[in-house]
PDB file of C-alpha atoms in Angstrom:
ATOM      1  CA  MET M  18      96.418  87.922 106.270  1.00 41.00           C
ATOM      2  CA  SER M  19      93.584  87.455 103.820  1.00 48.00           C
ATOM      3  CA  ASP M  20      93.630  88.834 100.282  1.00 61.00           C
ATOM      4  CA  ALA M  21      91.130  91.508 101.298  1.00 55.00           C
ATOM      5  CA  ASP M  22      93.452  92.696 104.090  1.00 60.00           C
ATOM      6  CA  VAL M  23      96.471  93.315 101.853  1.00 60.00           C
ATOM      7  CA  PHE M  24      95.649  96.967 101.212  1.00 66.00           C
ATOM      8  CA  ARG M  25      93.700  97.700 104.407  1.00 66.00           C
ATOM      9  CA  ALA M  26      96.341  99.803 106.159  1.00 65.00           C
ATOM     10  CA  TYR M  27      97.798 100.958 102.858  1.00 73.00           C
ATOM     11  CA  ALA M  28      94.493 102.451 101.687  1.00 80.00           C
ATOM     12  CA  ASP M  29      94.673 105.359 104.131  1.00 81.00           C
ATOM     13  CA  VAL M  30      98.011 106.574 102.753  1.00 90.00           C
ATOM     14  CA  TYR M  31      97.827 105.233  99.202  1.00 93.00           C
ATOM     15  CA  ASP M  32      96.994 108.504  97.457  1.00 93.00           C
ATOM     16  CA  ALA M  33      99.613 110.419  99.422  1.00 93.00           C
ATOM     17  CA  LEU M  34     102.318 107.898  98.564  1.00 95.00           C
ATOM     18  CA  TYR M  35     101.413 107.910  94.873  1.00 95.00           C
ATOM     19  CA  ALA M  36     100.659 111.615  94.472  1.00 94.00           C
ATOM     20  CA  ASP M  37     103.656 111.742  92.107  1.00 96.00           C
ATOM     21  CA  LYS M  38     102.380 108.907  89.905  1.00 97.00           C
ATOM     22  CA  ASP M  39     101.588 110.131  86.396  1.00 98.00           C
ATOM     23  CA  TYR M  40      97.998 108.913  86.211  1.00 98.00           C
ATOM     24  CA  GLU M  41      97.143 111.476  83.544  1.00 97.00           C
ATOM     25  CA  GLY M  42     100.028 110.289  81.362  1.00 98.00           C
ATOM     26  CA  GLU M  43      98.959 106.673  81.796  1.00 98.00           C
ATOM     27  CA  VAL M  44      95.372 107.539  80.911  1.00 98.00           C
ATOM     28  CA  ARG M  45      96.598 109.358  77.776  1.00 98.00           C
ATOM     29  CA  PHE M  46      98.465 106.187  76.840  1.00 98.00           C
ATOM     30  CA  VAL M  47      95.347 104.077  77.367  1.00 98.00           C
ATOM     31  CA  THR M  48      93.149 106.413  75.340  1.00 98.00           C
ATOM     32  CA  ASP M  49      95.762 106.502  72.566  1.00 98.00           C
ATOM     33  CA  VAL M  50      95.602 102.689  72.503  1.00 98.00           C
ATOM     34  CA  PHE M  51      91.809 102.878  72.391  1.00 98.00           C
ATOM     35  CA  SER M  52      92.019 105.231  69.416  1.00 98.00           C
ATOM     36  CA  GLU M  53      94.607 103.068  67.641  1.00 98.00           C
ATOM     37  CA  TYR M  54      92.373 100.009  67.854  1.00 98.00           C
ATOM     38  CA  GLY M  55      89.048 101.653  67.080  1.00 97.00           C
ATOM     39  CA  VAL M  56      87.475 102.047  70.519  1.00 98.00           C
ATOM     40  CA  LYS M  57      84.930 104.837  70.194  1.00 95.00           C
ATOM     41  CA  ALA M  58      84.498 107.816  72.479  1.00 93.00           C
ATOM     42  CA  GLY M  59      82.064 107.076  75.272  1.00 96.00           C
ATOM     43  CA  ALA M  60      82.828 103.343  75.246  1.00 98.00           C
ATOM     44  CA  SER M  61      82.143 101.246  78.338  1.00 98.00           C
ATOM     45  CA  VAL M  62      85.272 100.414  80.336  1.00 98.00           C
ATOM     46  CA  LEU M  63      85.750  97.921  83.174  1.00 99.00           C
ATOM     47  CA  ASP M  64      88.717  98.762  85.421  1.00 99.00           C
ATOM     48  CA  LEU M  65      89.799  95.606  87.241  1.00 98.00           C
ATOM     49  CA  GLY M  66      91.760  96.468  90.366  1.00 98.00           C
ATOM     50  CA  CYS M  67      90.737 100.116  90.250  1.00 98.00           C
ATOM     51  CA  GLY M  68      92.200 101.096  93.626  1.00 96.00           C
ATOM     52  CA  THR M  69      91.110 104.590  94.638  1.00 97.00           C
ATOM     53  CA  GLY M  70      90.092 105.468  91.074  1.00 98.00           C
ATOM     54  CA  GLY M  71      93.372 106.903  89.829  1.00 98.00           C
ATOM     55  CA  HIS M  72      92.716 105.722  86.273  1.00 98.00           C
ATOM     56  CA  ALA M  73      88.930 105.338  86.338  1.00 98.00           C
ATOM     57  CA  ILE M  74      88.135 108.916  87.306  1.00 98.00           C
ATOM     58  CA  PRO M  75      90.262 110.581  84.578  1.00 98.00           C
ATOM     59  CA  LEU M  76      88.771 108.155  82.053  1.00 98.00           C
ATOM     60  CA  ALA M  77      85.265 109.033  83.235  1.00 98.00           C
ATOM     61  CA  ARG M  78      86.146 112.703  82.931  1.00 98.00           C
ATOM     62  CA  ARG M  79      86.980 112.018  79.279  1.00 98.00           C
ATOM     63  CA  GLY M  80      83.503 110.613  78.712  1.00 98.00           C
ATOM     64  CA  TYR M  81      84.086 106.865  79.062  1.00 98.00           C
ATOM     65  CA  ARG M  82      81.417 104.905  80.927  1.00 98.00           C
ATOM     66  CA  MET M  83      83.439 103.574  83.836  1.00 98.00           C
ATOM     67  CA  THR M  84      82.947 100.667  86.196  1.00 98.00           C
ATOM     68  CA  GLY M  85      85.719  99.916  88.671  1.00 98.00           C
ATOM     69  CA  VAL M  86      86.203  96.756  90.724  1.00 98.00           C
ATOM     70  CA  ASP M  87      88.569  96.383  93.664  1.00 98.00           C
ATOM     71  CA  LEU M  88      89.033  93.833  96.421  1.00 96.00           C
ATOM     72  CA  SER M  89      89.582  96.508  99.091  1.00 95.00           C
ATOM     73  CA  PRO M  90      86.399  98.068 100.517  1.00 95.00           C
ATOM     74  CA  GLU M  91      88.528 100.919 101.839  1.00 94.00           C
ATOM     75  CA  MET M  92      89.880 101.656  98.352  1.00 95.00           C
ATOM     76  CA  VAL M  93      86.393 101.529  96.817  1.00 97.00           C
ATOM     77  CA  THR M  94      85.039 103.915  99.459  1.00 96.00           C
ATOM     78  CA  GLN M  95      87.776 106.403  98.588  1.00 96.00           C
ATOM     79  CA  ALA M  96      87.146 105.984  94.842  1.00 97.00           C
ATOM     80  CA  VAL M  97      83.436 106.758  95.292  1.00 98.00           C
ATOM     81  CA  ALA M  98      84.219 109.868  97.332  1.00 97.00           C
ATOM     82  CA  LYS M  99      86.812 111.085  94.816  1.00 97.00           C
ATOM     83  CA  ALA M 100      84.422 110.609  91.890  1.00 98.00           C
ATOM     84  CA  GLU M 101      81.711 112.548  93.706  1.00 98.00           C
ATOM     85  CA  HIS M 102      84.178 115.325  94.495  1.00 97.00           C
ATOM     86  CA  ALA M 103      85.291 115.422  90.841  1.00 97.00           C
ATOM     87  CA  LEU M 104      81.640 115.557  89.722  1.00 98.00           C
ATOM     88  CA  VAL M 105      82.067 112.595  87.391  1.00 97.00           C
ATOM     89  CA  SER M 106      79.819 109.574  86.972  1.00 97.00           C
ATOM     90  CA  ALA M 107      81.535 106.238  87.681  1.00 98.00           C
ATOM     91  CA  GLU M 108      80.430 102.996  89.309  1.00 98.00           C
ATOM     92  CA  PHE M 109      82.683 101.292  91.852  1.00 98.00           C
ATOM     93  CA  VAL M 110      82.157  97.756  93.150  1.00 98.00           C
ATOM     94  CA  VAL M 111      83.901  95.659  95.788  1.00 98.00           C
ATOM     95  CA  GLY M 112      84.908  92.393  94.156  1.00 98.00           C
ATOM     96  CA  ASP M 113      87.686  89.926  93.492  1.00 98.00           C
ATOM     97  CA  VAL M 114      89.108  90.081  89.962  1.00 98.00           C
ATOM     98  CA  ARG M 115      89.335  86.282  89.989  1.00 98.00           C
ATOM     99  CA  ASP M 116      85.613  85.639  90.338  1.00 98.00           C
ATOM    100  CA  VAL M 117      83.612  88.858  90.075  1.00 98.00           C
ATOM    101  CA  ARG M 118      80.725  88.586  87.615  1.00 98.00           C
ATOM    102  CA  LEU M 119      78.794  91.762  86.857  1.00 98.00           C
ATOM    103  CA  GLY M 120      76.346  90.179  84.428  1.00 98.00           C
ATOM    104  CA  ARG M 121      77.205  92.449  81.524  1.00 98.00           C
ATOM    105  CA  ARG M 122      79.919  92.991  78.940  1.00 98.00           C
ATOM    106  CA  PHE M 123      82.126  95.990  78.211  1.00 98.00           C
ATOM    107  CA  ASP M 124      83.810  97.473  75.170  1.00 98.00           C
ATOM    108  CA  THR M 125      87.151  97.435  76.963  1.00 98.00           C
ATOM    109  CA  VAL M 126      88.800  96.130  80.123  1.00 98.00           C
ATOM    110  CA  VAL M 127      91.823  97.771  81.721  1.00 98.00           C
ATOM    111  CA  SER M 128      93.924  96.482  84.605  1.00 98.00           C
ATOM    112  CA  MET M 129      96.719  98.869  85.504  1.00 98.00           C
ATOM    113  CA  PHE M 130      99.468  99.224  88.101  1.00 97.00           C
ATOM    114  CA  ALA M 131     100.468  95.548  88.182  1.00 96.00           C
ATOM    115  CA  VAL M 132      97.086  94.237  89.340  1.00 97.00           C
ATOM    116  CA  LEU M 133      97.715  91.008  87.437  1.00 98.00           C
ATOM    117  CA  SER M 134     101.077  90.642  89.171  1.00 97.00           C
ATOM    118  CA  TYR M 135      99.162  90.190  92.437  1.00 97.00           C
ATOM    119  CA  GLN M 136      97.632  86.977  91.045  1.00 97.00           C
ATOM    120  CA  LEU M 137     100.272  84.576  92.313  1.00 97.00           C
ATOM    121  CA  THR M 138      99.196  81.096  91.273  1.00 97.00           C
ATOM    122  CA  ASP M 139      98.459  79.751  87.819  1.00 97.00           C
ATOM    123  CA  ALA M 140      94.880  79.136  88.964  1.00 98.00           C
ATOM    124  CA  ASP M 141      94.562  82.770  90.090  1.00 97.00           C
ATOM    125  CA  LEU M 142      95.828  84.001  86.737  1.00 98.00           C
ATOM    126  CA  GLU M 143      93.640  81.714  84.683  1.00 98.00           C
ATOM    127  CA  ALA M 144      90.600  82.779  86.714  1.00 98.00           C
ATOM    128  CA  THR M 145      91.437  86.473  86.266  1.00 98.00           C
ATOM    129  CA  PHE M 146      91.911  86.146  82.524  1.00 98.00           C
ATOM    130  CA  GLN M 147      88.598  84.282  82.387  1.00 98.00           C
ATOM    131  CA  THR M 148      86.974  87.201  84.224  1.00 98.00           C
ATOM    132  CA  VAL M 149      88.330  89.491  81.508  1.00 98.00           C
ATOM    133  CA  ALA M 150      87.083  87.230  78.724  1.00 98.00           C
ATOM    134  CA  GLU M 151      83.595  86.937  80.209  1.00 98.00           C
ATOM    135  CA  HIS M 152      83.230  90.711  80.539  1.00 98.00           C
ATOM    136  CA  LEU M 153      84.467  91.693  77.072  1.00 98.00           C
ATOM    137  CA  GLU M 154      82.265  92.196  74.059  1.00 98.00           C
ATOM    138  CA  PRO M 155      83.444  90.208  70.986  1.00 98.00           C
ATOM    139  CA  GLY M 156      86.350  92.188  69.605  1.00 98.00           C
ATOM    140  CA  GLY M 157      86.662  94.115  72.883  1.00 98.00           C
ATOM    141  CA  LEU M 158      90.059  95.433  73.947  1.00 98.00           C
ATOM    142  CA  PHE M 159      92.083  94.471  77.053  1.00 98.00           C
ATOM    143  CA  VAL M 160      94.919  96.764  78.223  1.00 98.00           C
ATOM    144  CA  PHE M 161      97.107  95.817  81.191  1.00 98.00           C
ATOM    145  CA  ASP M 162     100.616  95.870  82.634  1.00 98.00           C
ATOM    146  CA  VAL M 163     102.744  93.405  84.604  1.00 98.00           C
ATOM    147  CA  TRP M 164     106.229  93.134  86.094  1.00 98.00           C
ATOM    148  CA  PHE M 165     108.712  91.911  83.466  1.00 98.00           C
ATOM    149  CA  GLY M 166     110.778  88.915  84.636  1.00 98.00           C
ATOM    150  CA  PRO M 167     114.062  89.553  82.780  1.00 98.00           C
ATOM    151  CA  ALA M 168     114.283  93.069  84.233  1.00 98.00           C
ATOM    152  CA  VAL M 169     113.446  91.892  87.763  1.00 98.00           C
ATOM    153  CA  LEU M 170     116.125  89.201  87.599  1.00 98.00           C
ATOM    154  CA  SER M 171     118.669  91.554  86.056  1.00 98.00           C
ATOM    155  CA  GLN M 172     118.118  94.632  88.209  1.00 97.00           C
ATOM    156  CA  ARG M 173     117.064  92.865  91.429  1.00 98.00           C
ATOM    157  CA  PRO M 174     114.642  94.631  93.793  1.00 98.00           C
ATOM    158  CA  GLU M 175     116.315  96.720  96.490  1.00 98.00           C
ATOM    159  CA  PRO M 176     115.174  98.163  99.836  1.00 98.00           C
ATOM    160  CA  ARG M 177     113.704 101.637  99.448  1.00 98.00           C
ATOM    161  CA  THR M 178     112.311 104.353 101.673  1.00 98.00           C
ATOM    162  CA  LYS M 179     109.837 107.016 100.565  1.00 97.00           C
ATOM    163  CA  THR M 180     108.678 110.018 102.574  1.00 98.00           C
ATOM    164  CA  VAL M 181     105.751 112.279 101.690  1.00 97.00           C
ATOM    165  CA  ILE M 182     103.826 115.079 103.380  1.00 95.00           C
ATOM    166  CA  THR M 183     100.038 114.834 103.432  1.00 93.00           C
ATOM    167  CA  ARG M 184      97.702 117.768 102.875  1.00 89.00           C
ATOM    168  CA  GLU M 185      97.063 117.744 106.613  1.00 90.00           C
ATOM    169  CA  GLY M 186     100.777 118.193 107.272  1.00 94.00           C
ATOM    170  CA  ASP M 187     101.513 114.682 108.510  1.00 95.00           C
ATOM    171  CA  THR M 188     104.699 112.938 107.409  1.00 97.00           C
ATOM    172  CA  ILE M 189     104.264 109.459 105.933  1.00 96.00           C
ATOM    173  CA  THR M 190     107.343 107.257 105.695  1.00 97.00           C
ATOM    174  CA  ARG M 191     107.215 103.924 103.904  1.00 97.00           C
ATOM    175  CA  ALA M 192     110.124 101.512 104.229  1.00 98.00           C
ATOM    176  CA  ALA M 193     110.013  98.678 101.675  1.00 98.00           C
ATOM    177  CA  THR M 194     112.118  95.550 102.120  1.00 98.00           C
ATOM    178  CA  PRO M 195     111.901  93.113  99.172  1.00 98.00           C
ATOM    179  CA  GLU M 196     112.732  89.422  99.008  1.00 98.00           C
ATOM    180  CA  LEU M 197     113.158  87.814  95.579  1.00 98.00           C
ATOM    181  CA  ASP M 198     112.126  84.180  95.083  1.00 98.00           C
ATOM    182  CA  VAL M 199     113.512  82.996  91.752  1.00 98.00           C
ATOM    183  CA  VAL M 200     111.824  79.589  92.081  1.00 97.00           C
ATOM    184  CA  GLU M 201     108.298  80.827  92.746  1.00 97.00           C
ATOM    185  CA  GLN M 202     108.829  83.779  90.387  1.00 98.00           C
ATOM    186  CA  THR M 203     107.729  86.309  92.997  1.00 98.00           C
ATOM    187  CA  VAL M 204     108.934  89.256  95.033  1.00 98.00           C
ATOM    188  CA  ARG M 205     107.614  89.682  98.565  1.00 98.00           C
ATOM    189  CA  VAL M 206     107.783  93.266  99.767  1.00 97.00           C
ATOM    190  CA  ASP M 207     107.463  93.933 103.500  1.00 97.00           C
ATOM    191  CA  TYR M 208     106.200  97.463 104.138  1.00 96.00           C
ATOM    192  CA  GLU M 209     106.505  99.446 107.340  1.00 96.00           C
ATOM    193  CA  ILE M 210     104.421 102.617 107.113  1.00 95.00           C
ATOM    194  CA  SER M 211     104.694 105.253 109.800  1.00 96.00           C
ATOM    195  CA  ARG M 212     102.745 108.481 110.245  1.00 95.00           C
ATOM    196  CA  SER M 213     104.384 111.352 112.127  1.00 97.00           C
ATOM    197  CA  ARG M 214     102.762 114.532 113.392  1.00 95.00           C
ATOM    198  CA  ALA M 215     104.683 117.458 114.875  1.00 93.00           C
ATOM    199  CA  GLY M 216     107.815 115.316 114.838  1.00 92.00           C
ATOM    200  CA  ALA M 217     106.327 112.390 116.779  1.00 96.00           C
ATOM    201  CA  VAL M 218     105.310 109.012 115.354  1.00 96.00           C
ATOM    202  CA  VAL M 219     101.586 108.589 115.941  1.00 96.00           C
ATOM    203  CA  GLU M 220     100.953 105.376 113.989  1.00 94.00           C
ATOM    204  CA  THR M 221     102.917 102.477 112.493  1.00 95.00           C
ATOM    205  CA  THR M 222     101.448  99.727 110.323  1.00 92.00           C
ATOM    206  CA  ARG M 223     102.981  96.763 108.539  1.00 94.00           C
ATOM    207  CA  GLU M 224     101.866  94.862 105.449  1.00 93.00           C
ATOM    208  CA  SER M 225     103.416  92.305 103.126  1.00 94.00           C
ATOM    209  CA  HIS M 226     102.672  92.352  99.389  1.00 95.00           C
ATOM    210  CA  THR M 227     103.780  89.507  97.152  1.00 97.00           C
ATOM    211  CA  VAL M 228     104.006  90.211  93.436  1.00 97.00           C
ATOM    212  CA  ARG M 229     104.592  87.811  90.552  1.00 98.00           C
ATOM    213  CA  PHE M 230     106.748  88.676  87.560  1.00 98.00           C
ATOM    214  CA  PHE M 231     106.140  87.447  84.032  1.00 98.00           C
ATOM    215  CA  PHE M 232     107.800  86.363  80.840  1.00 98.00           C
ATOM    216  CA  VAL M 233     106.445  87.031  77.380  1.00 98.00           C
ATOM    217  CA  ARG M 234     105.647  83.404  76.586  1.00 97.00           C
ATOM    218  CA  GLU M 235     103.558  83.191  79.764  1.00 97.00           C
ATOM    219  CA  VAL M 236     101.578  86.240  78.747  1.00 98.00           C
ATOM    220  CA  ARG M 237     100.920  84.811  75.289  1.00 98.00           C
ATOM    221  CA  HIS M 238      99.825  81.474  76.759  1.00 98.00           C
ATOM    222  CA  LEU M 239      97.477  83.040  79.327  1.00 98.00           C
ATOM    223  CA  LEU M 240      95.844  85.213  76.705  1.00 98.00           C
ATOM    224  CA  ALA M 241      95.402  82.377  74.234  1.00 98.00           C
ATOM    225  CA  SER M 242      93.968  80.087  76.928  1.00 98.00           C
ATOM    226  CA  ALA M 243      91.299  82.692  77.687  1.00 98.00           C
ATOM    227  CA  GLY M 244      90.427  83.190  74.032  1.00 98.00           C
ATOM    228  CA  LEU M 245      92.206  86.548  73.794  1.00 98.00           C
ATOM    229  CA  GLU M 246      94.435  87.610  70.919  1.00 98.00           C
ATOM    230  CA  LEU M 247      97.713  89.414  71.652  1.00 98.00           C
ATOM    231  CA  LEU M 248      97.856  92.631  69.626  1.00 98.00           C
ATOM    232  CA  ALA M 249     100.847  94.511  71.033  1.00 98.00           C
ATOM    233  CA  LEU M 250     103.420  94.231  73.798  1.00 98.00           C
ATOM    234  CA  GLY M 251     106.252  96.519  74.839  1.00 98.00           C
ATOM    235  CA  PRO M 252     107.879  98.441  77.673  1.00 98.00           C
ATOM    236  CA  PHE M 253     105.539 100.377  79.931  1.00 98.00           C
ATOM    237  CA  MET M 254     103.572 102.902  77.852  1.00 98.00           C
ATOM    238  CA  ASP M 255     105.789 102.275  74.815  1.00 98.00           C
ATOM    239  CA  LEU M 256     104.534  99.786  72.245  1.00 98.00           C
ATOM    240  CA  THR M 257     107.056 100.867  69.606  1.00 97.00           C
ATOM    241  CA  ARG M 258     109.958  98.650  70.715  1.00 98.00           C
ATOM    242  CA  ARG M 259     110.790  95.293  72.252  1.00 97.00           C
ATOM    243  CA  PRO M 260     111.250  95.183  76.039  1.00 98.00           C
ATOM    244  CA  THR M 261     114.756  94.752  77.462  1.00 98.00           C
ATOM    245  CA  VAL M 262     116.261  93.999  80.876  1.00 98.00           C
ATOM    246  CA  ASP M 263     115.990  97.736  81.596  1.00 98.00           C
ATOM    247  CA  ASP M 264     112.178  97.661  81.433  1.00 98.00           C
ATOM    248  CA  TRP M 265     110.618  96.677  84.768  1.00 98.00           C
ATOM    249  CA  TYR M 266     107.048  96.821  83.458  1.00 98.00           C
ATOM    250  CA  LEU M 267     105.346  95.490  80.326  1.00 98.00           C
ATOM    251  CA  SER M 268     102.335  97.089  78.696  1.00 98.00           C
ATOM    252  CA  VAL M 269     100.117  94.627  76.850  1.00 98.00           C
ATOM    253  CA  VAL M 270      97.168  95.037  74.503  1.00 98.00           C
ATOM    254  CA  ALA M 271      94.891  92.129  73.598  1.00 98.00           C
ATOM    255  CA  ARG M 272      91.493  91.602  72.012  1.00 98.00           C
ATOM    256  CA  ALA M 273      88.628  89.190  72.580  1.00 98.00           C
ATOM    257  CA  ARG M 274      88.168  86.862  69.621  1.00 93.00           C
TER     258      ARG M 274
END
């Protein structure tokens, strides 16, 4: 399966599965960070790994000039349709966060929902951080999150099943079976996604997603290597304390030198 195929089946049910995700709360966190570090209203924002626009569209609604990039054409198509439906102006582009070059710089870059954790090799990560650096104005802000290694190793990923009902009345069931690799510093999650209608399964798809987890020293090194300065780091959406083994995600804020 190619990188572009990873979210192909997932794209059709992505919004239904994450309808309970607090996108508005996450956007409030991001805009609070913007305010804390002097990003002005109406600033230009590049959303790397924008998915179906869950963060980009609320940011555009708040007046930020949004450009979203995602590897999945299916996700980008949905993001465009959602922005049009919401009557907000936002640009969405199909591209790989490792090598996309838009030919312009932005006041800020965001990369939310563990997009960086999908960059599995050191070369992938270095290329992605270079993408960030080449698209940021001097002094521009970078806000992102990743899986936090100590929590992953302490809590250990477990099999989970989630069931949701779509607006059309279909039942979507996602069974997730994880496999932790402590040597490669990754978790592979095998998904089986079934759609039922009137009690009968009408479609079943399978995908495997492999996600890398991180340690703080890695994050510092990757930022410094790309010419980015670490400003703040903490548990997800909480920059007031140090992360612990109870915190699965890290939120990170950096700035272009």
